[in-house]
Amino acid sequence: MPELPEVETVVRQLRPRVVGRTILRAAVYWERSVGDRPTFLRHVRGRTVGALSRRAKYILVELDRGVLVGHLRMSGRMHVHAAGFEPRSHTRVCLHLDDGAVFEFHDVRKFGRLLYARRAEDVLPPLGPEPLGDAFTAAWLRAALATRQRQIKPLLLDQSFVAGLGNIYVDEALYAARLHPRHPAHRIGRRKAEALHTAIHGILLDAIRRNGSSFDAAFRTPEGLPGDHQHQLQVYGRGGEPCRRCGAPIRKLLVGQRGTHVCPRCQRSPAVSR
DNA sequence: AGCTACTCCTGGTAGC
DNA sequence: TGCTACCAGGAGTAGC
């Protein structure tokens, strides 16, 4: 599932293929992917791509007027194909560029979006700090955790708290920091908060370096290749397999309606609330 | 404020 | 083999 590292990978690989290009024509094959088809087509045709960037898990395609705000959700992909590309079974949107190439938004499960907006702020929800940005310091995290009474995992998944983490990297970061996903945020001490900060930072950077994580057929880079970080995962998707630190079998739980992977020995359950 | 449930979707898979 | 039932999951929303 695309999270921050996967989205960052998409943006980096897409950028040289689309920046500076003019969109001659657009085609929408699944209306809900773009919100409203006529609006999308009208605003996109003839526009030139100025820059490509990422905010949380959103992909921002800045145009000479307006912006495209993309979200891959579970199964979205973005590719740039050579001239002559024909839409395939899960092609939702095509943008025909002035160099003949075709930008494709491909999305099996149709949860992803590629919306036109005058300004990104018009469609972006409230988002917390970027976990790789300057504002996300250990001190900030420690102070922010102290004010929240929620379980740590749902809190980290809340994009208005920190922006960009998803199920995979939250499970991995909590394991690395030896924190149980149900641990109440405000009861996390200074050392654990610092360990969590270090873990989030380190894991995201490593995942970006490896072009993200690919499970089954879900994530592919714009170049069509799987990421390489899935081999580094310690708990996610390893239910029943031995913990690489202590050998205890990794357990799969449900926390906040999310499949959650923990080492029952390394991540001790909080004393209360069970 | 924080929780739970529901919605959107399809491909993959477990069970029969 | 072929069927059905269920699961995964990001995030928006509604209700308590």
Tab-separated table of C-alpha atoms (C1' of nucleotides) in Angstrom:
chain	number	residue	atom	x	y	z
A	1	MET	CA	0.000	0.000	0.000
A	2	PRO	CA	1.542	3.280	-0.974
A	3	GLU	CA	2.696	5.252	2.042
A	4	LEU	CA	5.145	8.111	2.239
A	5	PRO	CA	8.179	6.258	0.793
A	6	GLU	CA	6.191	4.804	-2.089
A	7	VAL	CA	4.638	8.155	-2.924
A	8	GLU	CA	8.036	9.826	-2.747
A	9	THR	CA	9.360	7.199	-5.153
A	10	VAL	CA	6.512	7.868	-7.560
A	11	VAL	CA	7.125	11.615	-7.485
A	12	ARG	CA	10.864	11.297	-8.038
A	13	GLN	CA	10.503	8.936	-10.982
A	14	LEU	CA	7.626	10.792	-12.560
A	15	ARG	CA	9.114	14.261	-12.251
A	16	PRO	CA	11.558	14.181	-15.192
A	17	ARG	CA	8.887	12.701	-17.442
A	18	VAL	CA	6.169	15.273	-16.898
A	19	VAL	CA	7.619	18.582	-15.725
A	20	GLY	CA	7.549	21.113	-18.560
A	21	ARG	CA	5.117	19.029	-20.606
A	22	THR	CA	1.813	20.403	-21.817
A	23	ILE	CA	-1.326	18.287	-21.556
A	24	LEU	CA	-2.874	18.231	-25.010
A	25	ARG	CA	-5.838	16.066	-24.100
A	26	ALA	CA	-7.187	14.099	-21.168
A	27	ALA	CA	-9.365	11.005	-21.054
A	28	VAL	CA	-11.269	9.786	-18.017
A	29	TYR	CA	-12.316	6.124	-17.888
A	30	TRP	CA	-13.701	6.109	-14.337
A	31	GLU	CA	-15.379	9.317	-13.367
A	32	ARG	CA	-15.102	8.968	-9.607
A	33	SER	CA	-11.325	8.946	-9.914
A	34	VAL	CA	-11.447	12.628	-10.891
A	35	GLY	CA	-14.541	13.785	-9.052
A	36	ASP	CA	-16.435	15.369	-11.933
A	37	ARG	CA	-15.391	14.461	-15.469
A	38	PRO	CA	-16.373	17.661	-17.341
A	39	THR	CA	-14.733	19.869	-14.721
A	40	PHE	CA	-11.558	17.832	-14.836
A	41	LEU	CA	-11.342	17.765	-18.626
A	42	ARG	CA	-12.027	21.472	-18.958
A	43	HIS	CA	-9.374	22.541	-16.481
A	44	VAL	CA	-6.672	20.143	-17.525
A	45	ARG	CA	-6.622	20.504	-21.283
A	46	GLY	CA	-3.864	22.798	-22.504
A	47	ARG	CA	-2.221	23.186	-19.114
A	48	THR	CA	1.532	22.904	-18.618
A	49	VAL	CA	3.082	21.010	-15.729
A	50	GLY	CA	5.274	23.288	-13.639
A	51	ALA	CA	6.383	21.062	-10.790
A	52	LEU	CA	5.752	17.760	-9.097
A	53	SER	CA	5.859	17.392	-5.336
A	54	ARG	CA	4.580	15.366	-2.427
A	55	ARG	CA	2.670	16.382	0.690
A	56	ALA	CA	2.019	13.472	3.053
A	57	LYS	CA	0.735	10.725	0.727
A	58	TYR	CA	-0.603	13.238	-1.784
A	59	ILE	CA	1.006	13.841	-5.147
A	60	LEU	CA	0.809	17.452	-6.281
A	61	VAL	CA	1.064	18.167	-9.986
A	62	GLU	CA	1.309	21.919	-10.243
A	63	LEU	CA	-0.062	23.354	-13.456
A	64	ASP	CA	0.371	26.800	-14.936
A	65	ARG	CA	-3.138	27.319	-13.637
A	66	GLY	CA	-4.381	25.119	-10.821
A	67	VAL	CA	-3.049	21.846	-9.516
A	68	LEU	CA	-3.786	18.143	-9.737
A	69	VAL	CA	-3.970	16.498	-6.342
A	70	GLY	CA	-3.443	12.747	-6.574
A	71	HIS	CA	-3.791	10.044	-3.947
A	72	LEU	CA	-2.979	6.408	-4.690
A	73	ARG	CA	-4.868	4.984	-1.705
A	74	MET	CA	-4.529	1.201	-1.879
A	75	SER	CA	-3.850	0.275	-5.435
A	76	GLY	CA	-3.192	3.411	-7.446
A	77	ARG	CA	-0.200	3.646	-9.782
A	78	MET	CA	1.121	6.318	-12.061
A	79	HIS	CA	3.050	5.572	-15.227
A	80	VAL	CA	4.279	7.458	-18.262
A	81	HIS	CA	4.069	5.413	-21.447
A	82	ALA	CA	5.472	5.889	-24.919
A	83	ALA	CA	3.229	7.215	-27.673
A	84	GLY	CA	0.603	4.751	-28.794
A	85	PHE	CA	-0.348	3.582	-25.309
A	86	GLU	CA	-3.881	2.251	-25.188
A	87	PRO	CA	-5.940	2.193	-21.981
A	88	ARG	CA	-5.989	-1.225	-20.312
A	89	SER	CA	-8.329	-2.870	-17.876
A	90	HIS	CA	-7.610	-0.684	-14.841
A	91	THR	CA	-6.659	2.551	-16.547
A	92	ARG	CA	-8.726	5.308	-14.927
A	93	VAL	CA	-7.244	8.480	-16.429
A	94	CYS	CA	-4.887	9.282	-19.294
A	95	LEU	CA	-3.148	12.594	-19.936
A	96	HIS	CA	-1.754	12.899	-23.458
A	97	LEU	CA	1.410	14.984	-23.327
A	98	ASP	CA	2.924	17.209	-25.987
A	99	ASP	CA	5.937	14.935	-26.476
A	100	GLY	CA	3.625	12.078	-27.431
A	101	ALA	CA	3.957	10.304	-24.085
A	102	VAL	CA	0.884	9.276	-22.142
A	103	PHE	CA	0.539	9.710	-18.394
A	104	GLU	CA	-1.624	6.924	-16.985
A	105	PHE	CA	-3.424	6.761	-13.654
A	106	HIS	CA	-4.018	3.074	-13.047
A	107	ASP	CA	-6.076	1.909	-10.093
A	108	VAL	CA	-7.490	-1.569	-9.617
A	109	ARG	CA	-9.611	-0.846	-6.561
A	110	LYS	CA	-10.765	2.622	-7.634
A	111	PHE	CA	-10.092	4.206	-4.251
A	112	GLY	CA	-7.420	6.516	-5.593
A	113	ARG	CA	-8.094	10.048	-6.773
A	114	LEU	CA	-6.697	12.562	-9.213
A	115	LEU	CA	-8.538	15.797	-8.563
A	116	TYR	CA	-8.240	19.202	-10.125
A	117	ALA	CA	-8.213	22.146	-7.731
A	118	ARG	CA	-7.360	25.821	-8.025
A	119	ARG	CA	-5.138	25.476	-5.002
A	120	ALA	CA	-4.046	22.307	-3.225
A	121	GLU	CA	-5.285	23.683	0.096
A	122	ASP	CA	-8.809	23.650	-1.319
A	123	VAL	CA	-8.886	19.855	-1.347
A	124	LEU	CA	-6.210	18.737	1.117
A	125	PRO	CA	-7.478	17.778	4.559
A	126	PRO	CA	-5.731	19.015	7.716
A	127	LEU	CA	-2.306	17.381	7.814
A	128	GLY	CA	0.246	17.100	10.581
A	129	PRO	CA	3.967	17.657	10.118
A	130	GLU	CA	5.994	15.740	7.562
A	131	PRO	CA	7.874	13.025	9.463
A	132	LEU	CA	11.000	13.832	7.449
A	133	GLY	CA	10.566	17.579	7.775
A	134	ASP	CA	12.258	19.968	10.177
A	135	ALA	CA	9.184	20.327	12.370
A	136	PHE	CA	9.124	16.638	13.257
A	137	THR	CA	11.686	16.573	16.049
A	138	ALA	CA	11.937	14.195	18.969
A	139	ALA	CA	10.989	17.056	21.269
A	140	TRP	CA	7.905	17.832	19.223
A	141	LEU	CA	6.850	14.199	19.181
A	142	ARG	CA	7.333	13.791	22.911
A	143	ALA	CA	5.276	16.910	23.659
A	144	ALA	CA	2.571	15.983	21.142
A	145	LEU	CA	2.209	12.462	22.510
A	146	ALA	CA	1.776	13.826	26.015
A	147	THR	CA	-1.381	15.660	24.979
A	148	ARG	CA	-3.108	12.682	23.369
A	149	GLN	CA	-4.902	9.938	25.206
A	150	ARG	CA	-5.253	7.604	22.255
A	151	GLN	CA	-3.585	4.325	21.538
A	152	ILE	CA	-0.301	5.015	19.801
A	153	LYS	CA	-0.996	3.121	16.588
A	154	PRO	CA	-4.266	4.782	15.578
A	155	LEU	CA	-2.669	8.109	16.523
A	156	LEU	CA	0.289	7.559	14.194
A	157	LEU	CA	-2.091	6.564	11.417
A	158	ASP	CA	-4.027	9.797	11.905
A	159	GLN	CA	-2.792	12.049	9.097
A	160	SER	CA	-3.701	15.183	11.004
A	161	PHE	CA	-1.231	14.148	13.709
A	162	VAL	CA	1.720	13.112	11.531
A	163	ALA	CA	1.324	12.991	7.780
A	164	GLY	CA	2.484	10.127	5.630
A	165	LEU	CA	2.608	7.011	7.770
A	166	GLY	CA	0.431	4.009	6.959
A	167	ASN	CA	-0.106	0.541	8.311
A	168	ILE	CA	3.215	-0.942	7.219
A	169	TYR	CA	5.593	1.693	8.521
A	170	VAL	CA	3.682	2.265	11.741
A	171	ASP	CA	3.947	-1.427	12.600
A	172	GLU	CA	7.639	-1.378	11.728
A	173	ALA	CA	8.397	1.782	13.704
A	174	LEU	CA	6.563	0.553	16.797
A	175	TYR	CA	8.468	-2.716	16.661
A	176	ALA	CA	11.782	-0.913	16.284
A	177	ALA	CA	10.947	1.307	19.267
A	178	ARG	CA	9.682	-1.728	21.229
A	179	LEU	CA	6.328	-0.069	21.765
A	180	HIS	CA	3.047	-1.931	21.861
A	181	PRO	CA	0.532	-0.528	19.324
A	182	ARG	CA	-2.101	-0.194	22.060
A	183	HIS	CA	0.154	1.803	24.341
A	184	PRO	CA	-1.581	5.036	25.398
A	185	ALA	CA	0.246	7.919	23.742
A	186	HIS	CA	0.392	10.127	26.823
A	187	ARG	CA	2.058	7.383	28.839
A	188	ILE	CA	5.006	7.025	26.511
A	189	GLY	CA	8.119	8.239	28.300
A	190	ARG	CA	10.902	10.399	27.003
A	191	ARG	CA	13.226	7.579	26.020
A	192	LYS	CA	10.531	5.649	24.182
A	193	ALA	CA	9.336	8.782	22.421
A	194	GLU	CA	12.866	9.419	21.251
A	195	ALA	CA	13.234	5.817	20.131
A	196	LEU	CA	9.992	6.117	18.198
A	197	HIS	CA	11.147	9.311	16.537
A	198	THR	CA	14.435	7.697	15.537
A	199	ALA	CA	12.621	4.635	14.236
A	200	ILE	CA	10.141	6.584	12.116
A	201	HIS	CA	12.880	8.709	10.638
A	202	GLY	CA	15.277	5.864	9.943
A	203	ILE	CA	12.720	3.465	8.520
A	204	LEU	CA	11.210	6.035	6.160
A	205	LEU	CA	14.616	7.082	4.854
A	206	ASP	CA	15.656	3.498	4.311
A	207	ALA	CA	12.395	2.699	2.549
A	208	ILE	CA	12.798	5.682	0.231
A	209	ARG	CA	16.325	4.601	-0.535
A	210	ARG	CA	14.926	1.213	-1.577
A	211	ASN	CA	12.047	2.663	-3.641
A	212	GLY	CA	9.406	1.596	-1.155
A	213	SER	CA	7.855	-1.760	-0.266
A	214	SER	CA	5.887	-3.979	-2.634
A	215	PHE	CA	3.401	-6.585	-1.516
A	216	ASP	CA	1.774	-9.063	-3.883
A	217	ALA	CA	1.048	-6.985	-6.965
A	218	ALA	CA	0.069	-3.823	-5.161
A	219	PHE	CA	2.845	-1.284	-5.450
A	220	ARG	CA	4.888	-0.691	-8.586
A	221	THR	CA	7.059	2.308	-9.288
A	222	PRO	CA	6.299	4.453	-12.353
A	223	GLU	CA	9.026	2.402	-14.054
A	224	GLY	CA	6.903	-0.675	-13.412
A	225	LEU	CA	9.278	-2.238	-10.901
A	226	PRO	CA	8.554	-3.394	-7.381
A	227	GLY	CA	10.186	-1.588	-4.479
A	228	ASP	CA	12.873	-3.301	-2.487
A	229	HIS	CA	12.087	-2.508	1.123
A	230	GLN	CA	9.736	-5.446	1.768
A	231	HIS	CA	12.787	-7.600	2.486
A	232	GLN	CA	13.661	-5.332	5.409
A	233	LEU	CA	10.321	-5.648	7.156
A	234	GLN	CA	10.547	-7.102	10.641
A	235	VAL	CA	6.891	-7.614	11.546
A	236	TYR	CA	4.522	-6.478	8.806
A	237	GLY	CA	3.200	-9.484	6.922
A	238	ARG	CA	5.211	-11.871	9.112
A	239	GLY	CA	2.417	-13.225	11.312
A	240	GLY	CA	3.428	-16.638	12.724
A	241	GLU	CA	7.060	-16.246	11.685
A	242	PRO	CA	9.781	-15.894	14.309
A	243	CYS	CA	10.846	-12.467	15.538
A	244	ARG	CA	14.302	-11.757	14.173
A	245	ARG	CA	15.375	-10.386	17.556
A	246	CYS	CA	14.034	-12.922	20.020
A	247	GLY	CA	12.513	-15.783	18.037
A	248	ALA	CA	8.999	-15.455	19.453
A	249	PRO	CA	6.329	-15.903	16.778
A	250	ILE	CA	5.053	-12.596	15.398
A	251	ARG	CA	1.423	-12.170	16.284
A	252	LYS	CA	-1.298	-10.516	14.241
A	253	LEU	CA	-3.823	-8.452	16.167
A	254	LEU	CA	-6.589	-6.024	15.398
A	255	VAL	CA	-5.938	-2.506	16.676
A	256	GLY	CA	-8.305	0.267	15.679
A	257	GLN	CA	-9.791	-2.071	13.015
A	258	ARG	CA	-6.362	-2.451	11.405
A	259	GLY	CA	-4.394	-5.615	10.943
A	260	THR	CA	-1.450	-5.124	13.281
A	261	HIS	CA	1.765	-7.078	13.638
A	262	VAL	CA	3.706	-7.300	16.878
A	263	CYS	CA	6.336	-9.336	18.582
A	264	PRO	CA	4.615	-10.256	21.849
A	265	ARG	CA	7.930	-10.471	23.640
A	266	CYS	CA	9.694	-7.359	22.312
A	267	GLN	CA	6.602	-5.140	22.438
A	268	ARG	CA	5.083	-5.650	25.819
A	269	SER	CA	1.390	-5.051	26.148
A	270	PRO	CA	0.460	-2.013	28.207
A	271	ALA	CA	-0.447	-2.901	31.790
A	272	VAL	CA	-3.949	-1.474	31.532
A	273	SER	CA	-6.556	-1.641	28.782
A	274	ARG	CA	-6.498	-5.090	27.350
B	1	DA	C1'	-11.807	13.877	22.340
B	2	DG	C1'	-11.776	9.384	20.983
B	3	DC	C1'	-14.070	5.187	19.845
B	4	DT	C1'	-16.665	2.206	16.436
B	5	DA	C1'	-18.913	1.147	12.296
B	6	DC	C1'	-19.715	1.890	7.583
B	7	DT	C1'	-18.477	3.178	2.804
B	8	DC	C1'	-15.877	2.868	-1.308
B	9	DC	C1'	-13.788	-1.375	-4.608
B	10	DT	C1'	-11.548	-5.528	-6.627
B	11	DG	C1'	-8.460	-9.461	-6.780
B	12	DG	C1'	-6.911	-13.123	-4.239
B	13	DT	C1'	-7.776	-16.894	-1.513
B	14	DA	C1'	-9.952	-20.116	1.775
B	15	DG	C1'	-13.456	-23.356	2.164
B	16	DC	C1'	-16.569	-26.475	0.297
C	1	DT	C1'	-13.472	-27.125	-11.446
C	2	DG	C1'	-16.411	-23.790	-9.930
C	3	DC	C1'	-18.814	-21.682	-6.676
C	4	DT	C1'	-19.489	-18.441	-2.614
C	5	DA	C1'	-17.819	-15.789	1.217
C	6	DC	C1'	-14.625	-13.125	3.093
C	7	DC	C1'	-10.510	-10.233	3.556
C	8	DA	C1'	-7.217	-6.294	2.824
C	9	DG	C1'	-6.973	-1.362	3.486
C	10	DG	C1'	-6.606	4.914	3.423
C	11	DA	C1'	-9.453	8.050	4.638
C	12	DG	C1'	-13.912	10.353	4.833
C	13	DT	C1'	-18.064	10.416	7.418
C	14	DA	C1'	-21.605	9.542	10.891
C	15	DG	C1'	-23.121	8.355	15.415
C	16	DC	C1'	-22.286	7.691	20.217
